[in-house]
mmCIF file of C-alpha atoms in Angstrom:
data_model
loop_
_atom_site.group_PDB
_atom_site.id
_atom_site.type_symbol
_atom_site.label_atom_id
_atom_site.label_comp_id
_atom_site.label_asym_id
_atom_site.label_seq_id
_atom_site.Cartn_x
_atom_site.Cartn_y
_atom_site.Cartn_z
ATOM 1 C CA MET V 5 1.742 189.064 89.496
ATOM 2 C CA ALA V 6 4.926 188.944 87.403
ATOM 3 C CA ASN V 7 5.623 191.534 84.758
ATOM 4 C CA PRO V 8 4.568 189.968 81.414
ATOM 5 C CA PHE V 9 7.362 191.889 79.595
ATOM 6 C CA ASP V 10 9.964 189.946 81.521
ATOM 7 C CA ASP V 11 8.453 186.527 80.908
ATOM 8 C CA GLU V 12 11.192 184.457 79.168
ATOM 9 C CA SER V 13 8.673 181.731 78.267
ATOM 10 C CA GLY V 14 6.022 184.077 77.006
ATOM 11 C CA GLU V 15 5.030 184.826 73.393
ATOM 12 C CA PHE V 16 5.674 188.309 72.157
ATOM 13 C CA LEU V 17 5.125 190.627 69.174
ATOM 14 C CA VAL V 18 7.362 193.303 67.749
ATOM 15 C CA LEU V 19 5.360 196.558 67.430
ATOM 16 C CA ILE V 20 6.218 199.772 65.507
ATOM 17 C CA ASN V 21 4.634 203.183 65.707
ATOM 18 C CA ASP V 22 4.408 206.026 63.279
ATOM 19 C CA GLU V 23 7.690 207.440 64.451
ATOM 20 C CA GLU V 24 9.310 204.107 63.571
ATOM 21 C CA GLN V 25 10.058 203.282 67.188
ATOM 22 C CA TYR V 26 9.873 199.622 68.194
ATOM 23 C CA SER V 27 8.506 197.817 71.116
ATOM 24 C CA LEU V 28 8.389 194.356 72.557
ATOM 25 C CA TRP V 29 4.737 193.445 73.323
ATOM 26 C CA PRO V 30 3.185 190.424 75.045
ATOM 27 C CA ALA V 31 1.182 188.577 72.369
ATOM 28 C CA PHE V 32 -1.833 188.022 74.735
ATOM 29 C CA LYS V 33 -2.367 191.797 75.123
ATOM 30 C CA ALA V 34 -4.240 193.916 72.583
ATOM 31 C CA VAL V 35 -2.041 196.129 70.442
ATOM 32 C CA PRO V 36 -2.352 199.682 71.756
ATOM 33 C CA ALA V 37 -3.569 202.463 69.586
ATOM 34 C CA GLY V 38 -0.934 204.041 67.453
ATOM 35 C CA TRP V 39 1.096 200.790 67.176
ATOM 36 C CA ARG V 40 1.001 197.972 64.672
ATOM 37 C CA ALA V 41 2.699 194.498 64.580
ATOM 38 C CA THR V 42 5.785 194.105 62.489
ATOM 39 C CA GLY V 43 8.664 191.564 62.430
ATOM 40 C CA PRO V 44 8.458 188.207 64.208
ATOM 41 C CA ARG V 45 5.995 186.815 66.699
ATOM 42 C CA GLY V 46 7.816 184.505 69.022
ATOM 43 C CA ASP V 47 9.866 184.165 72.213
ATOM 44 C CA ARG V 48 11.296 187.142 73.994
ATOM 45 C CA LYS V 49 14.903 186.729 72.752
ATOM 46 C CA THR V 50 13.861 186.272 69.095
ATOM 47 C CA CYS V 51 11.851 189.466 69.196
ATOM 48 C CA LEU V 52 14.479 191.484 70.973
ATOM 49 C CA ASP V 53 17.191 190.240 68.615
ATOM 50 C CA TRP V 54 14.999 191.303 65.660
ATOM 51 C CA ILE V 55 14.535 194.805 67.177
ATOM 52 C CA GLU V 56 18.229 195.190 67.789
ATOM 53 C CA GLN V 57 18.950 194.396 64.096
ATOM 54 C CA ALA V 58 16.073 196.507 62.708
ATOM 55 C CA TRP V 59 16.245 199.612 64.901
ATOM 56 C CA THR V 60 19.582 201.038 64.005
ATOM 57 C CA ASP V 61 18.705 204.828 64.451
ATOM 58 C CA MET V 62 16.985 205.465 67.767
ATOM 59 C CA ARG V 63 15.822 208.952 66.677
ATOM 60 C CA PRO V 64 12.089 209.289 65.948
ATOM 61 C CA ARG V 65 11.198 209.568 62.231
ATOM 62 C CA SER V 66 10.050 213.199 62.733
ATOM 63 C CA LEU V 67 13.456 214.191 64.073
ATOM 64 C CA ARG V 68 15.358 212.362 61.325
ATOM 65 C CA ASP V 69 13.138 214.120 58.718
ATOM 66 C CA ALA V 70 13.633 217.512 60.348
ATOM 67 C CA MET V 71 17.381 217.056 60.509
ATOM 68 C CA ALA V 72 17.472 215.900 56.851
ATOM 69 C CA GLY V 73 15.495 218.984 55.870
ATOM 70 C CA ALA V 74 17.841 221.263 57.817
ATOM 71 C CA SER V 75 20.863 219.806 56.035
ATOM 72 C CA ASP V 76 19.172 220.131 52.634
ATOM 73 C CA ALA V 77 18.624 223.845 53.317
ATOM 74 C CA ARG V 78 22.335 224.506 53.649
#
């Protein structure tokens, strides 16, 4: 069986979690706990291009918040 994440002709979702991390997800699979759909639903390239544009800071939200708090304390 081929990996559904690599299927160029498949339909995908863009998911995001509470840490504001993104994931490409096959549309036929149930969205896993802790994730929700955001952005486009479409072909693999469309979804990956959207993630590349939207996810400009790879750090989890909790780390960004902690670092912002540390710089505020100075």
